[in-house]
Structure formats: structure tokens, C-alpha cells
PDB file of C-alpha atoms in Angstrom:
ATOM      1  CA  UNK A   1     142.194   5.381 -12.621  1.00 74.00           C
ATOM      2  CA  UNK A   2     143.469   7.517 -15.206  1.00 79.00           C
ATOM      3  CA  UNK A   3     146.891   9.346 -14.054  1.00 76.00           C
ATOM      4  CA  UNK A   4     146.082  13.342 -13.451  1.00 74.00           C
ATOM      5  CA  UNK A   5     143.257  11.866 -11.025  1.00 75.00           C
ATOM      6  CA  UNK A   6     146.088   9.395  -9.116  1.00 79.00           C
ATOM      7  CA  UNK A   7     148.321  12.692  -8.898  1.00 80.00           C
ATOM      8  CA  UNK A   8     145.431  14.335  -6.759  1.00 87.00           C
ATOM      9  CA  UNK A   9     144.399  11.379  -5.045  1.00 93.00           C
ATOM     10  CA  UNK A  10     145.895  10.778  -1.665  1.00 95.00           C
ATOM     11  CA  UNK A  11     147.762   7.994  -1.653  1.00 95.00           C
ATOM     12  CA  UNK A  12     146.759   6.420   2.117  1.00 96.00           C
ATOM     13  CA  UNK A  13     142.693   6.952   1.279  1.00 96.00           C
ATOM     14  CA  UNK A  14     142.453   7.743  -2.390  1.00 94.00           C
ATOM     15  CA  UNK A  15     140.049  10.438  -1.753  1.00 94.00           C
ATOM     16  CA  UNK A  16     140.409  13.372  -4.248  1.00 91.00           C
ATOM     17  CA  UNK A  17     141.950  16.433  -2.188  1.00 88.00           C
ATOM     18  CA  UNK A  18     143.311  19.687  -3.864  1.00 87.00           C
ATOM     19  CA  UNK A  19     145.511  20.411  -0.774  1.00 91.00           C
ATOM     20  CA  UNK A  20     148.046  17.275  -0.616  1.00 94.00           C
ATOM     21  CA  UNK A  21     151.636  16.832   1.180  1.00 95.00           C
ATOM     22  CA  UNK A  22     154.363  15.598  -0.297  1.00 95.00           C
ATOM     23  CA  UNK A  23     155.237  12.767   2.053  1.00 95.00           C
ATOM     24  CA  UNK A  24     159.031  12.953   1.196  1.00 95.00           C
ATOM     25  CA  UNK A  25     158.186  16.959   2.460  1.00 94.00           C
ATOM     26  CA  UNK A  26     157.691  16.027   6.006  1.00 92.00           C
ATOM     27  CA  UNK A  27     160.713  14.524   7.778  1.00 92.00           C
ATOM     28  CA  UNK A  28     160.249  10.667   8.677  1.00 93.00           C
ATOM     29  CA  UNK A  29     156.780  10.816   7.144  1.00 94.00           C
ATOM     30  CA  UNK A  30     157.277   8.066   5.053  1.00 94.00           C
ATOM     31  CA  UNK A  31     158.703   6.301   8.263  1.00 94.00           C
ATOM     32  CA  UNK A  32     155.814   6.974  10.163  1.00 93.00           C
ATOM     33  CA  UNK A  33     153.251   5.749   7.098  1.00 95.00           C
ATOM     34  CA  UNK A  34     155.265   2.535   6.990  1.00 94.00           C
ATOM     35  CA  UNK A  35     154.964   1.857  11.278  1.00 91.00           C
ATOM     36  CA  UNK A  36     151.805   2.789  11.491  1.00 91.00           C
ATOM     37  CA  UNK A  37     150.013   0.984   8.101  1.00 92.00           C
ATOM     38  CA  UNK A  38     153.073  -0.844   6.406  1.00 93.00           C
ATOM     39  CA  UNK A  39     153.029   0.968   3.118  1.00 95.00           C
ATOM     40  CA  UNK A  40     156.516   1.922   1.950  1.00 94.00           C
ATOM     41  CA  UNK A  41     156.343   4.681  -0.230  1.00 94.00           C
ATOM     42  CA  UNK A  42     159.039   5.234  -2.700  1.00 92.00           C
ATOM     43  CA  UNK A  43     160.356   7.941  -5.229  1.00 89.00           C
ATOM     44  CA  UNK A  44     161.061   5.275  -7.635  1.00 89.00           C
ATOM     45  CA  UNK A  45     157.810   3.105  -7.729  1.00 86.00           C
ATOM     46  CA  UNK A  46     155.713   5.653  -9.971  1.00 86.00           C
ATOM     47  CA  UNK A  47     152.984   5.907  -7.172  1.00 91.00           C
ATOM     48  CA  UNK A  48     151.597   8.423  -5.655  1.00 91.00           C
ATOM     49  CA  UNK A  49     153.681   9.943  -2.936  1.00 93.00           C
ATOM     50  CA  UNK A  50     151.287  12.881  -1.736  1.00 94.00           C
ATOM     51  CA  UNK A  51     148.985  12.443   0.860  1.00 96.00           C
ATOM     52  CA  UNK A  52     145.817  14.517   2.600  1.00 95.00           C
ATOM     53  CA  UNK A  53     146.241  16.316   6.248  1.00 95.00           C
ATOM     54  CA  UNK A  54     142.949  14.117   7.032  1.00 96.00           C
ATOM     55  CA  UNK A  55     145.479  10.952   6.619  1.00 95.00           C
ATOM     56  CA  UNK A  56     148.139  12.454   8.454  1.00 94.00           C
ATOM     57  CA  UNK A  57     145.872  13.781  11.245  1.00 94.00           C
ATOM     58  CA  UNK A  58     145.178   9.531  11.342  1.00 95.00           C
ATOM     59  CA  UNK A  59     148.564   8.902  11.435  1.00 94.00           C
ATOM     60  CA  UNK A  60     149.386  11.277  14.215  1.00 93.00           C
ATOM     61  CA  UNK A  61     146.356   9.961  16.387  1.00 95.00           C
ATOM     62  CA  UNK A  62     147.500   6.750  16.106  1.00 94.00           C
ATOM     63  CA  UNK A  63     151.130   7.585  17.154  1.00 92.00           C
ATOM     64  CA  UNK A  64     149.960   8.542  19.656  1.00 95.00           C
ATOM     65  CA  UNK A  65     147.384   5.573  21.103  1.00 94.00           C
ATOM     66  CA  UNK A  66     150.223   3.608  19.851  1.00 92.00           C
ATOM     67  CA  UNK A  67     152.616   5.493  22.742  1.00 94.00           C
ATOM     68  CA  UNK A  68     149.651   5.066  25.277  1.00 95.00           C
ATOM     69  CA  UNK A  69     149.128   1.167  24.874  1.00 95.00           C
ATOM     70  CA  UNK A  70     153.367   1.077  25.051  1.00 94.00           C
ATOM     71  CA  UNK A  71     153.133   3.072  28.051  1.00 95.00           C
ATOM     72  CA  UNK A  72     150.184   1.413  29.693  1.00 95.00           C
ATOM     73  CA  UNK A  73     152.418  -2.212  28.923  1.00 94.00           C
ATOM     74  CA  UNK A  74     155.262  -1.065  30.757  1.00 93.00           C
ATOM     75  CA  UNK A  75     153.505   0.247  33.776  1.00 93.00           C
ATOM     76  CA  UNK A  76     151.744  -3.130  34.017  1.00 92.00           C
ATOM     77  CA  UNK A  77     154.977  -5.371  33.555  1.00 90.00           C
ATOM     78  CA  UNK A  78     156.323  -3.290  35.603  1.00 88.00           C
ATOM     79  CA  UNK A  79     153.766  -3.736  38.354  1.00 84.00           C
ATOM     80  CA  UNK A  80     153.323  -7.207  37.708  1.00 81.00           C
ATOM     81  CA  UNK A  81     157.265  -8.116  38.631  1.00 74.00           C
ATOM     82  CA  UNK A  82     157.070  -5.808  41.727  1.00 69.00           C
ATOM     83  CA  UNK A  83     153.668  -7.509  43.099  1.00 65.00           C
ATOM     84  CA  UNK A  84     154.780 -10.877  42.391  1.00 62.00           C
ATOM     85  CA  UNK A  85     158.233 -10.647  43.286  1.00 59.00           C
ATOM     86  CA  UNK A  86     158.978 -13.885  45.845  1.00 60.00           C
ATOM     87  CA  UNK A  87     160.957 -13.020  49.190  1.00 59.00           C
ATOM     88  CA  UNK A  88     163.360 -15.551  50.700  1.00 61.00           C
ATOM     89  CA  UNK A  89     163.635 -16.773  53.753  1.00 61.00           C
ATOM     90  CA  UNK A  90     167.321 -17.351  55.374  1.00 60.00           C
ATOM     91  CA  UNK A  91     167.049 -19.053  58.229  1.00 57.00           C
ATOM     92  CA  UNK A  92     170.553 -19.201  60.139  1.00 56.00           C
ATOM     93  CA  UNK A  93     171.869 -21.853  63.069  1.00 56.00           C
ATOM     94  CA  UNK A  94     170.127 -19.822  66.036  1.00 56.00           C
ATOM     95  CA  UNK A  95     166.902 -20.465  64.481  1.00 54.00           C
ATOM     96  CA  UNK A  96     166.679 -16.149  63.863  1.00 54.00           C
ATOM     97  CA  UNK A  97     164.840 -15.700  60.589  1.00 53.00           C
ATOM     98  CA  UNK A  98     165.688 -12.821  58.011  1.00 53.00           C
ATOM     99  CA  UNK A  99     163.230 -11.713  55.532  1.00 57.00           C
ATOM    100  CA  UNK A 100     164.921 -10.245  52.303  1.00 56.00           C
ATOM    101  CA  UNK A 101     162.493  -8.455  49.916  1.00 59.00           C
ATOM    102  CA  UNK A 102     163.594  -8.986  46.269  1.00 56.00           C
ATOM    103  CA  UNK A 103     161.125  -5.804  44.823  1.00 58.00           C
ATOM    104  CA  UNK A 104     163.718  -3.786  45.881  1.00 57.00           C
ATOM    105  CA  UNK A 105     166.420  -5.134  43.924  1.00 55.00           C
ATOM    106  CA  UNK A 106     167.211  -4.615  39.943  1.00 57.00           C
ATOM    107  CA  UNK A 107     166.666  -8.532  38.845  1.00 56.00           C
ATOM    108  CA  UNK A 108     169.492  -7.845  35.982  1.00 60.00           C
ATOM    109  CA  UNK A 109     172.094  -7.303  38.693  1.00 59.00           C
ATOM    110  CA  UNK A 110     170.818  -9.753  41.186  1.00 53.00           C
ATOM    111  CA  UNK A 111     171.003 -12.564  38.514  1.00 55.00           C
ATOM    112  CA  UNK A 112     174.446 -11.184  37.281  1.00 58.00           C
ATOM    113  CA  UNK A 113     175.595 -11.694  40.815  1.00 55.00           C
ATOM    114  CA  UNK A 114     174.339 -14.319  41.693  1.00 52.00           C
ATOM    115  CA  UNK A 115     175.729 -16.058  38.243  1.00 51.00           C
ATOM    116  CA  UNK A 116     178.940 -14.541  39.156  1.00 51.00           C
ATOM    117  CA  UNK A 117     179.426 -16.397  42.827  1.00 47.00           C
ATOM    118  CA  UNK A 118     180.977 -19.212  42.780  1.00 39.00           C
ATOM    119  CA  UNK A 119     179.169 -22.314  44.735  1.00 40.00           C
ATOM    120  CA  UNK A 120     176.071 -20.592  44.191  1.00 39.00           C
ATOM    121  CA  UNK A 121     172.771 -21.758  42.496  1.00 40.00           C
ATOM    122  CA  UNK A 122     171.933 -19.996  39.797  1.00 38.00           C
ATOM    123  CA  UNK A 123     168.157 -18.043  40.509  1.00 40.00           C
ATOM    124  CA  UNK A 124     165.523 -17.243  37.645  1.00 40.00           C
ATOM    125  CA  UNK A 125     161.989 -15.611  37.763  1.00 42.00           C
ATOM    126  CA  UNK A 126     158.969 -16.576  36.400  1.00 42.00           C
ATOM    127  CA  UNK A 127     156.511 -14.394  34.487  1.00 46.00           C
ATOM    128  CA  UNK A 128     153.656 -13.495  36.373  1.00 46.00           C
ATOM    129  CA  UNK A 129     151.311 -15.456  34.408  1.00 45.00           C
ATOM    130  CA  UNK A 130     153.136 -18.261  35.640  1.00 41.00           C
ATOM    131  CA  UNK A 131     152.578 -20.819  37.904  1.00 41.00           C
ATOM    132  CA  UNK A 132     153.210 -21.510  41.469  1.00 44.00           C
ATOM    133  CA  UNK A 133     156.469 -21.829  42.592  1.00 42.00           C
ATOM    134  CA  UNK A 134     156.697 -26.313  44.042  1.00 44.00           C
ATOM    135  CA  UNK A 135     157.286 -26.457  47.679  1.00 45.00           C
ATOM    136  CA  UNK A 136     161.003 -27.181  48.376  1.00 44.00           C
ATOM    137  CA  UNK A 137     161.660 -30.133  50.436  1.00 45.00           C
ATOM    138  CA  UNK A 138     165.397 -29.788  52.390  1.00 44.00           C
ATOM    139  CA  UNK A 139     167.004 -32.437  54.443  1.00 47.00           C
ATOM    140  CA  UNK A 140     166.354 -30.795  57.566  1.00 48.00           C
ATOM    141  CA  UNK A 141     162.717 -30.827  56.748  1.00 46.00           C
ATOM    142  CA  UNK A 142     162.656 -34.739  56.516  1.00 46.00           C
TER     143      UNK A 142
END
């Protein structure tokens, strides 16, 4: 490829485009090249550094699915630790049961407490792709 045609080639899709961007022209565009496709582009590597608006139109659609899968994760996780969140059962000396439902709390403060009390066990959640919880046995079960 002889150099004038590299200087008027885009340097994402080598297609031959008159109307080219400077990528250093566009704020974080060279950022957003290297997320999205993992090409660092460089003043000092003596390659192309323009690229067409058909490339960046890619770039920007991408961005964006990119956001919506992110999104879409976090709504599920999110989900997924509410739906699956155990409750415990205290059961005190009368035999009167209290149900406490752990959805409602933020787990990062209910560990941190818990963690923080003395005599206390410490408490950790599984993933929701794991499995069952065992059956606890206690003495008075026996």
C-alpha cells in the first residue's frame, strides 16, 4: 500500500474515503477506538490516525449496545440477589416466631455489622447460581 493511498485510507476499515477525521480531533476518540476494538492509535507510530464517519457511526452504535448489555447485567444481578435473598427465622423461648426479610437490607452493611459484633457468626451469601443452602441441624432439634 503505497503511502498517499494509507493517508486516505481509514485506518479502522481501510476503505478509501475523501472525508476522514482526525481521531486525535475528537476528544477521547482514540479512547473509545481502543474500548471498543483494542487498537491504540498513536501520533508517534507513523500510521494512519484518520478515520471515516462510517467507522465512527460503528463505534458509537456499539457504545451504545455496549451500555445496554451493562445495563441489562445490573438489572438482572440485581434481581437475582433480591429474589433469592434467604429470610431467617428467630425463634425465641415462648415459641413466637419472627420472620426477618433480608431483600430489604444493603448486604454491604449487614455483613459489616454483623462482622463488627462481637460473639457473632460471621454470615455470607451465595450467588444465585449457587446451590442449596444444607439443612442446619441444632441441638434442640436432636
Amino acid at each position: 500500500m503505497s503511502e498517499a493511498v494509507m493517508q486516505t485510507s481509514c485506518r479502522l476499515c481501510l476503505e478509501h474515503d475523501d472525508n476522514l477525521m482526525n481521531v486525535f480531533d475528537v476528544p477521547d476518540l482514540d479512547k473509545l477506538i481502543y474500548q471498543c476494538v483494542c487498537i491504540k492509535i498513536v501520533l508517534s507510530d507513523s500510521l494512519p490516525t484518520d478515520v471515516c464517519f462510517k467507522c465512527i457511526g460503528e463505534l458509537q452504535n456499539w457504545m451504545k449496545f455496549k451500555k445496554t448489555c451493562d445495563d441489562s447485567q445490573k438489572t438482572l444481578l440485581k434481581h437475582c440477589k433480591k429474589s433469592t435473598m434467604p429470610s431467617i427465622r428467630i425463634q425465641n423461648i415462648m415459641n413466637d416466631s419472627i420472620e426477618v426479610d433480608l431483600s430489604v437490607f444493603d448486604h454491604e452493611s449487614l455483613l459489616d455489622n454483623l462482622e463488627t459484633s462481637t460473639n457473632q457468626s460471621i454470615v455470607s451469601f451465595l450467588p444465585c447460581h449457587s446451590t442449596p443452602l444444607p439443612e442446619v441441624i441444632t441441638q434442640n432439634s436432636i
